[in-house]
Amino acid sequence: MALITAEDVSKNYHTGEINTQALSGVSVEIEPAAFVSFVGPSGSGKTTLLNLIGCLDKPTQGKISVDGRSVQDLNRKQAAVFRGSFFGFIFQAFNLFPVLSAYENVEYPLVMVKNETASERSEQVLKVLEAVGMLEQKDKRPDQLSGGQKQRVAVARALVTRPKVVLADEPTANLDHKTAVTVIRLMRAMRDEFDTTFIFSTHDPTIMQEAEIIHTLKDGKLINSEKRLVRATEAQK
Amino acid sequence: MIRIFKIALRNLMRYKRRTLLTSLLITMGVLCVILFSGLSGSFKGMMIGQITDANLAQIQIHKKGYVSSMDSIPLNLNLNKKGYAKIEDVLKSNPAVQAWAPRIKLGAMLSNYSETTNIRLNAIDPEKEVKVCPAVSDRMAFVEKDTREKLIRPGEVIIPDKLAKGMKIKAGDSVVLVANNKDGSVNGLNFTVAGITETVVGPQGKEGYMHIKDARALLRMEKPEITEVAVRLKNFDTLTPAYKKLKAALAQFKNKKGKPAFEIHTWEKLSPFYNIAKMIDLMSASMKVIMVSIVLISILNVMIMSVYERVREIGAMSAIGTTPGKIMALFLAEGITLGLISIVAGNIIGLAGIFILNIYKIEFAFGRMDNLLLAPSVSFVELFWLSVIVLSVSVFASLQPAWKASKMEPTDALGHV
């Protein structure tokens, strides 16, 4: 059974009298523990689809089901609670909280969303920081970290609540190529370690090759879905 | 909750200069209110003390109709022995009353054998009077300053300083007092000037003093009469409830026409300083309004800036799963923290300021009273309420920006440039 199902999803944006169709009749299924990429040029609808899957926005038409639950009718609070319990997010611009250290950034979802005890939090935060190789940098603030390090912290923050799905919108766009590949492979390693479904968007051909399933979007329509076999040696590079 | 305040504090520290300036502004507002309240409260307390302890007393009881015609010092509105006894019974039965003293008010002609002028006189029973007005002798200068046991003895008169200067009368001089009694006949008696008294604010503050027995002799009273009963309470703070009880108790006594026989007034109705005291209270309230405006505008400005500068951050918070309520709480916590920092700083600096003002006391003159020293003080109750006001305004000022932050759509916020 698919973890995420989008059926005939469309999304229109209205800016004044201008009506823009960002997505048009997209249907897609994503299996648990998949490593999926949505690719396509700018304006193809990648971010919109990720936002709809992640309950950050609502479709104009169609139905989205996450883990068997229809999510398009959730109100703001229900959507927030659902996001906190089910999704982790990684952003292109990292969006770490500048006043918090790496440790505190990772701890943030546990404090604000999960309400776990300090000892439980500490154990989980240290574990994911170690998994992403940022344990030694845990006391540094975001402005003391490089782009790659920031995104590693962002990956840790996305994983710390043990979400079933991590959504990453252009996670490597602000990184140099070498760091980008390192981060995307880290994400896949985390998928392997935690069995978390990773869905990311990219327009970088090299990065999209790291995905096991590639869905191609163009002008708001899903034009191609491709399953790839990524060699273990390639994944471990 | 502690974590939310910890994050809020860090967010405030992100813009140190702005937070410091805003906090400084609110601190200054709190400081000004504390110092103004301390100084004005001290001034008010001192003046009320001067007026009630030195001359007027806290409460006065008269025959009905006396106060409205007190400027003419009418002798036909005096209380007889029976009336005074009724008043005494009421006062004895009220536990809030500490002491009372009878007085006769009269107008007379004062002559130093070469000049004659009008004088208002307060005829007192000195032993009772000092219990009601313990500071009555503080503003008097006597011939035998250190050895004097009684405030005034029969055959003596104490006259106001301005009148003494005008007529070149010194303590120890002989004078003649001539007065009309209520039938219109005139009588004159010789007196020795025992002392000179400074004037205090209000019509009753320019009176001379004589012994109550002399007044009865001068006015040829066949039966003892008094003009008023001056009352002192055990606790000045109970003035209003004690006044109400006394008024209710006195209301039972009716005159022959079936109307109330007595009237009772607090110092507030008898002294013009009460209007000044009310002005002081109004100015104090105005200071608080100014402070509230400062707090409101400062915190509102900081919080609006804070929300607009952190739109993407709010988007990230929301995306991660922070509920709108928690986002609102986070921004409210920032406003409250800013208010709290300013309250603590304002209270500490304000108390230090009060302490310093008490070391270097401020000397001032009011009307004809010189060498008054202000010793400002501020109660913890007042500080508490001041802090509550600032904190409440901080919450109120943070509400709109916090609400706006909580209502942001995550997709719009994350896409904000």
XYZ file of C-alpha atoms in Angstrom:
654
model
C 0.000 0.000 0.000
C 1.300 3.431 -0.982
C 2.316 5.750 1.860
C 1.362 8.850 -0.093
C -1.231 9.045 -2.853
C -2.049 12.093 -4.943
C -5.068 11.693 -7.208
C -5.738 14.140 -10.033
C -4.324 17.025 -8.006
C -4.505 20.542 -9.398
C -3.454 23.807 -7.847
C -4.329 27.266 -9.089
C -2.961 30.544 -7.727
C -4.821 33.806 -8.080
C -2.854 37.033 -8.126
C -5.311 39.827 -8.743
C -7.047 38.883 -11.960
C -4.257 36.587 -13.085
C -4.930 32.886 -12.608
C -1.861 30.651 -12.660
C -2.190 26.893 -12.834
C 0.794 25.501 -10.921
C -0.307 21.860 -11.058
C -2.723 20.164 -13.393
C -4.191 16.718 -12.788
C -1.119 15.178 -11.151
C -1.477 11.644 -9.823
C 1.381 9.945 -8.059
C 1.996 7.226 -5.471
C 4.973 7.022 -3.139
C 5.914 3.858 -1.301
C 7.291 3.712 2.280
C 11.069 4.170 2.641
C 11.369 5.352 -0.941
C 14.010 7.845 -2.065
C 12.064 9.930 -4.527
C 12.910 12.977 -6.540
C 10.628 15.415 -8.319
C 12.566 17.031 -11.098
C 11.864 19.647 -13.670
C 12.692 23.210 -14.653
C 11.735 26.230 -12.590
C 7.964 26.742 -12.564
C 7.228 23.100 -13.337
C 5.331 22.647 -10.054
C 7.866 20.727 -7.933
C 7.635 22.991 -4.886
C 3.844 23.213 -5.172
C 3.513 19.419 -5.173
C 5.855 19.080 -2.198
C 3.861 21.752 -0.342
C 0.611 19.904 -1.026
C 2.053 16.557 0.086
C 3.499 18.209 3.200
C 0.142 19.763 4.183
C 1.627 23.252 3.822
C -0.994 24.095 1.218
C -4.306 22.721 -0.050
C -5.077 21.524 -3.583
C -7.641 23.389 -5.661
C -8.841 20.039 -6.934
C -8.050 16.391 -6.316
C -7.266 14.314 -3.295
C -4.106 13.743 -1.299
C -3.851 10.865 1.112
C -0.953 10.440 3.531
C -0.663 7.157 5.444
C -4.311 6.474 4.641
C -5.479 9.851 5.878
C -7.059 12.426 3.599
C -5.160 15.642 4.372
C -6.721 18.343 2.191
C -9.470 19.082 4.715
C -7.230 19.599 7.752
C -7.497 23.006 9.391
C -4.392 25.061 10.233
C -3.835 23.579 13.667
C -4.595 19.998 12.600
C -2.251 20.408 9.644
C 0.517 21.740 11.912
C 0.100 18.868 14.353
C 0.054 16.357 11.487
C 3.182 17.890 9.932
C 4.948 17.757 13.279
C 4.146 14.109 13.797
C 4.496 12.794 10.253
C 6.889 14.996 8.245
C 10.363 16.397 8.468
C 11.312 19.362 6.287
C 14.577 20.400 4.688
C 14.676 23.771 2.950
C 16.797 25.196 0.187
C 17.854 28.122 2.397
C 18.375 25.810 5.411
C 16.051 27.987 7.562
C 17.884 27.182 10.757
C 17.009 29.420 13.686
C 19.940 31.829 13.961
C 19.668 32.335 17.719
C 19.917 28.629 18.474
C 22.983 26.373 18.377
C 23.117 23.346 16.079
C 22.048 21.190 19.026
C 19.156 23.508 19.908
C 18.035 23.725 16.289
C 17.771 19.959 16.152
C 16.121 19.912 19.557
C 13.567 22.581 18.540
C 10.913 20.232 17.015
C 11.101 18.014 20.092
C 10.501 21.009 22.363
C 7.841 22.781 20.326
C 6.112 19.847 18.699
C 6.726 16.679 20.674
C 6.955 17.946 24.275
C 9.470 15.281 25.271
C 11.523 15.261 28.455
C 15.011 16.740 28.508
C 16.741 13.353 28.796
C 14.709 11.883 25.929
C 15.453 14.917 23.831
C 19.152 14.823 24.558
C 19.447 11.168 23.588
C 17.634 11.645 20.279
C 19.381 14.890 19.341
C 22.852 13.511 19.982
C 22.013 10.373 18.022
C 20.917 12.210 14.857
C 23.730 14.750 15.151
C 26.176 11.875 15.269
C 24.426 10.225 12.315
C 24.861 13.357 10.174
C 28.426 13.900 11.416
C 27.743 17.140 13.271
C 28.263 16.051 16.854
C 31.463 18.053 17.229
C 29.798 21.182 15.867
C 26.745 20.904 18.083
C 27.405 24.065 20.076
C 27.967 26.299 17.075
C 25.363 28.758 15.874
C 24.287 28.649 12.189
C 26.440 31.682 11.321
C 29.490 29.692 12.442
C 28.715 26.789 10.085
C 29.386 26.277 6.368
C 26.514 25.713 3.913
C 27.042 21.956 3.910
C 27.182 21.849 7.700
C 23.988 23.883 7.936
C 22.187 21.467 5.649
C 23.482 18.515 7.692
C 21.977 20.159 10.773
C 18.761 20.692 8.789
C 18.736 16.977 7.890
C 19.216 16.118 11.563
C 16.389 18.492 12.538
C 14.124 16.863 9.952
C 14.907 13.385 11.263
C 14.915 13.948 15.001
C 11.157 13.488 15.432
C 11.368 10.121 13.626
C 9.034 11.250 10.809
C 7.750 8.792 8.246
C 8.491 11.251 5.437
C 11.139 13.910 4.931
C 10.343 16.544 2.341
C 13.275 18.477 0.921
C 12.660 21.318 -1.484
C 15.807 21.918 -3.533
C 18.018 20.907 -0.591
C 21.230 21.256 -2.577
C 20.500 24.419 -4.554
C 22.555 26.637 -2.246
C 25.502 24.244 -2.068
C 28.511 23.662 -4.278
C 28.395 20.472 -6.340
C 30.647 18.380 -4.109
C 28.798 19.360 -0.941
C 25.459 18.860 -2.699
C 26.331 15.270 -3.573
C 27.571 14.659 -0.036
C 24.312 15.989 1.438
C 22.078 13.986 -0.900
C 24.022 10.815 -0.109
C 23.744 11.601 3.553
C 19.984 11.813 3.079
C 19.970 8.415 1.435
C 22.110 6.954 4.188
C 19.618 8.327 6.689
C 16.800 6.733 4.729
C 18.671 3.434 5.013
C 19.310 3.907 8.730
C 15.893 5.178 9.807
C 13.633 3.738 7.044
C 12.318 7.215 6.400
C 10.790 8.118 3.036
C 12.732 10.958 1.431
C 11.064 13.113 -1.201
C 13.137 15.910 -2.665
C 12.921 18.260 -5.573
C 15.826 19.324 -7.748
C 16.637 20.635 -11.168
C 20.274 19.538 -10.933
C 20.777 16.514 -13.287
C 23.626 15.103 -11.199
C 21.630 15.247 -7.985
C 18.507 13.743 -9.555
C 20.582 10.696 -10.538
C 20.955 9.926 -6.835
C 17.196 9.262 -6.543
C 15.737 5.780 -6.839
C 12.496 7.070 -8.324
C 12.380 10.180 -10.454
C 9.108 11.920 -11.289
C 9.482 14.559 -13.960
C 7.197 17.554 -13.999
C 6.749 20.090 -16.749
C 4.304 22.995 -16.806
C 2.452 21.560 -13.826
C 1.991 18.118 -15.310
C 3.657 14.866 -14.455
C 5.229 13.784 -17.723
C 7.393 10.881 -16.685
C 8.068 8.495 -13.773
C 11.233 6.448 -13.750
C 12.492 3.820 -11.351
C 16.256 3.666 -11.125
C 18.565 1.168 -9.512
C 21.260 3.066 -7.690
C 24.293 0.957 -7.180
C 25.438 0.524 -3.622
C 28.957 1.541 -4.537
C 27.632 4.717 -6.130
C 25.502 5.438 -3.094
C 28.407 4.963 -0.743
C 30.781 7.289 -2.627
C 7.176 27.380 28.827
C 10.668 28.140 30.172
C 12.110 27.057 26.810
C 9.777 29.456 25.021
C 10.985 32.335 27.214
C 14.589 31.231 26.700
C 14.138 31.324 22.927
C 12.290 34.643 23.257
C 15.195 36.138 25.205
C 17.659 34.949 22.576
C 15.536 36.429 19.822
C 15.552 39.744 21.678
C 19.321 39.558 22.058
C 19.612 39.014 18.302
C 19.108 42.769 17.898
C 20.958 43.950 20.976
C 20.997 47.649 20.200
C 17.300 47.820 19.363
C 16.332 45.789 22.403
C 18.594 47.888 24.623
C 17.196 51.177 23.326
C 13.592 50.025 23.671
C 14.211 48.606 27.103
C 15.953 51.834 28.098
C 12.975 53.871 26.945
C 10.518 51.757 28.954
C 12.893 51.742 31.933
C 13.004 55.544 31.807
C 9.211 55.628 31.746
C 8.993 53.351 34.786
C 11.732 55.343 36.530
C 9.948 58.645 35.915
C 6.684 57.272 37.296
C 8.420 55.870 40.415
C 10.304 59.107 41.104
C 7.277 61.283 40.403
C 5.033 59.089 42.552
C 7.623 59.081 45.312
C 8.132 62.849 45.253
C 4.505 63.825 44.753
C 3.331 61.272 47.306
C 5.858 62.589 49.798
C 4.830 66.186 49.092
C 1.164 65.315 49.395
C 1.672 63.289 52.569
C 3.753 66.039 54.133
C 1.275 68.749 53.276
C -1.695 66.728 54.507
C 0.284 65.962 57.660
C 1.083 69.645 58.126
C -2.517 70.634 57.628
C -4.167 67.948 59.726
C -1.541 67.567 62.477
C -0.725 71.230 62.915
C -4.004 72.998 62.631
C -7.074 71.557 60.971
C -7.325 68.024 62.408
C -8.435 65.060 60.344
C -12.157 65.471 60.996
C -14.251 68.344 62.329
C -17.794 68.218 63.724
C -19.948 71.350 63.851
C -23.491 72.413 64.378
C -25.387 72.007 61.096
C -24.816 74.987 58.796
C -21.592 76.218 60.385
C -19.144 75.325 57.584
C -21.132 77.129 54.891
C -20.895 80.347 56.919
C -17.568 79.768 58.660
C -15.913 82.804 57.028
C -18.070 85.078 59.204
C -17.270 82.992 62.311
C -20.904 82.936 63.493
C -21.223 82.573 67.270
C -24.913 81.680 67.047
C -23.953 78.339 65.452
C -21.988 77.134 68.468
C -22.709 73.816 70.139
C -24.049 73.796 73.680
C -23.003 71.440 76.443
C -25.745 68.950 75.599
C -24.741 68.827 71.940
C -21.083 68.370 72.816
C -22.015 65.513 75.154
C -23.901 63.766 72.331
C -20.911 64.128 70.019
C -18.596 62.806 72.733
C -20.807 59.735 73.137
C -20.567 59.028 69.395
C -16.796 59.505 69.398
C -16.307 57.321 72.483
C -18.226 54.472 70.886
C -16.152 54.524 67.684
C -12.971 52.426 68.027
C -11.299 54.203 65.102
C -11.205 57.494 67.013
C -8.007 58.236 68.919
C -8.736 61.675 70.403
C -10.916 64.755 70.107
C -10.734 68.325 71.261
C -13.299 71.125 71.608
C -12.576 74.504 70.037
C -14.180 77.929 69.976
C -13.624 79.989 66.852
C -13.986 83.717 67.166
C -13.058 86.951 65.512
C -11.629 89.809 67.570
C -9.817 93.122 67.396
C -6.160 92.973 68.410
C -4.565 96.105 69.774
C -0.948 96.752 70.735
C -2.047 100.071 72.244
C -0.973 102.020 69.164
C -2.544 100.030 66.322
C -5.583 97.799 66.042
C -6.393 95.059 63.539
C -8.672 92.054 63.042
C -7.629 88.623 64.198
C -9.196 85.163 63.871
C -8.723 83.124 66.995
C -8.839 79.450 67.737
C -9.614 78.942 71.417
C -8.361 75.539 72.519
C -8.070 73.202 75.445
C -4.274 72.762 75.134
C -4.109 69.309 76.712
C -6.750 67.926 74.360
C -5.563 69.910 71.357
C -2.049 68.430 71.318
C -3.597 64.963 71.210
C -5.595 65.890 68.114
C -2.980 68.085 66.461
C 0.358 66.786 67.771
C 2.333 69.125 65.508
C 0.481 72.259 66.547
C 3.438 73.608 68.548
C 5.971 72.756 65.805
C 5.223 75.966 63.983
C 5.146 78.143 67.077
C 7.971 80.195 68.563
C 7.684 80.807 72.338
C 9.533 83.042 74.742
C 10.366 80.128 77.031
C 11.116 77.708 74.262
C 12.603 74.756 76.141
C 10.914 75.061 79.529
C 7.335 75.469 78.364
C 5.113 72.630 79.530
C 1.733 73.750 78.212
C 0.944 74.965 74.752
C -1.008 77.898 76.075
C -2.080 79.097 79.507
C -5.016 81.288 80.508
C -4.166 84.941 79.936
C -1.933 84.136 76.951
C -2.411 84.527 73.252
C -0.382 83.211 70.331
C -0.603 85.373 67.246
C 0.190 84.683 63.559
C 3.691 85.713 62.432
C 2.630 88.016 59.606
C 0.298 89.879 61.886
C 3.014 90.103 64.561
C 5.492 91.498 62.047
C 2.963 93.995 60.709
C 2.144 95.289 64.166
C 5.702 94.908 65.507
C 4.523 92.598 68.288
C 7.003 90.254 69.949
C 6.537 87.321 72.264
C 6.161 88.642 75.799
C 4.370 91.849 74.757
C 0.978 92.808 76.158
C -1.986 93.168 73.851
C -5.702 93.756 74.156
C -8.328 91.588 72.547
C -11.776 93.035 72.012
C -14.627 90.835 70.824
C -18.362 90.981 70.279
C -20.378 88.219 71.819
C -23.386 86.732 70.051
C -25.698 89.329 71.582
C -23.590 92.128 70.111
C -22.097 93.433 73.345
C -18.378 94.210 73.353
C -15.789 93.016 75.828
C -12.052 93.483 76.042
C -9.321 91.681 77.993
C -5.566 92.026 78.356
C -3.340 89.186 77.198
C 0.333 88.392 77.054
C 1.732 87.246 73.741
C 3.143 83.814 74.604
C 4.359 83.020 71.139
C 4.223 83.574 67.418
C 2.814 80.957 65.054
C 3.650 80.370 61.419
C 0.746 80.293 59.036
C -0.253 77.191 57.128
C -2.228 76.899 53.937
C -5.976 77.517 54.159
C -8.250 80.012 55.936
C -7.831 78.247 59.253
C -4.075 78.443 58.907
C -3.928 82.164 59.722
C -5.507 81.924 63.157
C -4.069 82.917 66.485
C -4.523 80.760 69.583
C -5.946 81.428 73.033
C -7.122 79.303 75.946
C -10.723 78.088 75.694
C -11.496 79.478 79.177
C -10.345 82.957 78.085
C -12.559 82.753 75.014
C -15.572 82.013 77.192
C -14.675 84.976 79.416
C -14.056 87.273 76.468
C -17.336 86.258 74.841
C -19.142 86.377 78.211
C -20.606 82.913 77.745
C -22.991 82.182 80.582
C -23.045 78.492 79.688
C -20.099 76.636 78.092
C -20.298 76.508 74.337
C -17.943 75.274 71.638
C -17.744 75.901 67.905
C -16.305 72.627 66.741
C -14.945 69.270 67.782
C -11.660 68.328 66.156
C -11.116 64.585 65.780
C -8.019 62.455 65.275
C -8.165 58.827 64.122
C -5.907 55.995 65.196
C -5.103 55.278 61.550
C -5.314 58.012 58.926
C -5.857 55.395 56.216
C -9.259 54.609 57.752
C -10.425 58.186 57.237
C -13.207 57.423 54.754
C -14.813 54.444 56.537
C -14.475 56.134 59.938
C -15.999 59.325 58.570
C -18.928 57.370 57.128
C -19.575 55.602 60.438
C -19.380 58.836 62.420
C -21.628 60.585 59.939
C -24.202 57.800 60.198
C -24.027 57.881 63.996
C -24.423 61.666 64.133
C -27.307 61.595 61.684
C -29.583 60.178 64.378
C -29.552 63.511 66.224
C -32.133 65.973 64.928
C -32.766 69.612 65.789
C -36.135 71.079 66.698
C -37.054 71.334 63.004
C -36.391 67.621 62.585
C -33.277 68.224 60.518
C -29.777 66.872 61.315
C -28.327 68.650 64.325
C -24.674 68.197 63.405
C -22.440 68.188 60.371
C -19.158 66.357 59.971
C -16.382 67.045 57.478
C -13.025 65.517 56.733
C -10.001 67.738 56.117
C -10.642 67.239 52.392
C -13.778 69.404 52.544
C -12.191 72.011 54.788
C -8.807 72.643 53.184
C -8.112 74.105 49.737
C -5.051 71.853 49.626
C -7.359 68.963 48.808
C -7.750 70.398 45.290
C -3.966 70.551 44.972
C -3.778 66.959 46.226
C -6.292 65.981 43.561
C -4.203 67.770 40.936
C -1.156 65.847 42.136
C -3.089 62.601 41.760
C -4.172 63.696 38.281
C -0.582 64.509 37.316
C 0.515 61.162 38.697
C -2.141 59.438 36.584
C -0.998 61.473 33.563
C 2.563 60.262 34.113
C 1.255 56.711 34.117
C -0.664 57.325 30.875
C 2.521 58.688 29.272
C 4.439 55.641 30.510
C 1.755 53.291 29.170
C 1.977 55.043 25.783
C 5.766 54.669 25.778
C 5.537 50.968 26.614
C 2.743 50.372 24.120
C 4.389 52.124 21.177
C 7.903 50.809 21.948
C 6.914 47.180 22.277
C 4.461 47.331 19.389
C 7.200 48.796 17.182
C 9.771 46.190 18.212
C 7.369 43.293 17.820
C 6.090 44.439 14.409
C 9.703 44.765 13.229
C 10.488 41.406 14.736
C 7.665 39.678 12.862
C 8.456 41.328 9.510
C 12.142 40.484 9.782
C 11.491 36.839 10.544
C 8.773 35.863 8.085
C 10.792 32.966 6.610
C 11.674 31.816 10.100
C 7.986 31.826 11.029
C 7.328 29.790 7.874
C 9.967 27.258 8.931
C 8.509 27.069 12.442
C 5.069 26.451 11.031
C 6.308 23.875 8.506
C 8.135 21.935 11.207
C 4.818 21.563 12.990
C 4.724 24.429 15.466
C 1.050 25.156 16.025
C -0.295 28.701 15.507
C -0.854 28.911 19.260
C 2.785 28.187 20.027
C 4.001 30.661 17.421
C 1.773 33.267 19.053
C 3.097 32.285 22.481
C 6.669 32.673 21.273
C 6.130 36.241 20.077
C 4.048 37.114 23.137
C 6.894 35.799 25.266
C 9.271 38.176 23.475
C 7.077 41.181 24.293
C 6.601 40.029 27.882
C 10.327 39.402 28.306
C 11.105 42.882 26.999
C 8.555 44.333 29.408
C 9.883 42.247 32.308
C 13.496 43.308 31.720
C 12.394 46.948 31.667
C 10.226 46.522 34.777
C 13.089 44.992 36.758
C 15.557 47.633 35.563
C 13.054 50.455 36.126
C 12.177 49.273 39.626
C 15.809 48.824 40.661
C 16.909 52.212 39.297
C 13.730 53.833 40.641
C 14.311 52.467 44.156
C 17.947 53.547 43.948
C 16.744 57.016 42.921
C 14.336 57.153 45.872
C 17.152 56.035 48.170
C 19.452 58.764 46.859
C 16.711 61.397 47.188
C 16.284 60.335 50.805
C 19.982 60.868 51.430
C 20.046 64.286 49.750
C 16.635 65.493 50.882
C 14.949 68.132 48.741
C 14.187 71.348 50.606
C 11.262 73.419 49.448
C 8.817 76.103 50.479
C 5.078 75.940 50.071
C 3.064 79.096 50.500
C 4.474 80.687 53.670
C 5.957 77.455 54.937
C 9.724 77.230 54.510
C 12.334 74.535 55.083
C 10.040 71.660 54.191
C 12.052 68.526 53.440
C 10.810 65.955 50.969
C 11.535 62.364 51.893
C 10.119 60.432 48.910
C 8.970 56.893 49.360
C 7.155 54.380 47.223
C 5.205 51.408 48.514
C 5.701 47.867 47.272
C 1.985 47.779 46.492
C 2.470 50.736 44.141
C 5.522 49.088 42.552
C 3.520 45.897 42.156
C 0.651 47.647 40.384
C 3.050 49.669 38.245
C 4.719 46.413 37.188
C 1.340 44.828 36.497
C 0.390 47.788 34.279
C 3.659 47.622 32.300
C 3.382 43.857 31.937
C -0.255 44.050 30.838
C 0.570 46.732 28.278
C 3.504 44.601 27.063
C 1.139 41.692 26.501
C -1.414 43.948 24.813
C 1.226 45.522 22.536
C 2.555 42.095 21.528
C -0.854 40.632 20.782
C -1.348 42.020 17.278
C 2.146 41.157 15.942
C 1.991 37.730 17.617
C -1.446 37.086 16.160
C -0.196 38.150 12.720
C 2.766 35.762 13.011
C 0.514 32.886 14.018
C -1.819 33.498 11.071
C 0.889 33.431 8.387
C 0.468 30.788 5.729
C 3.614 28.635 5.786
C 3.961 28.581 2.001
C 3.737 32.385 1.765
C 6.103 32.813 4.693
C 8.674 30.353 3.320
C 8.575 32.088 -0.063
C 8.987 35.545 1.497
C 12.031 37.472 0.280
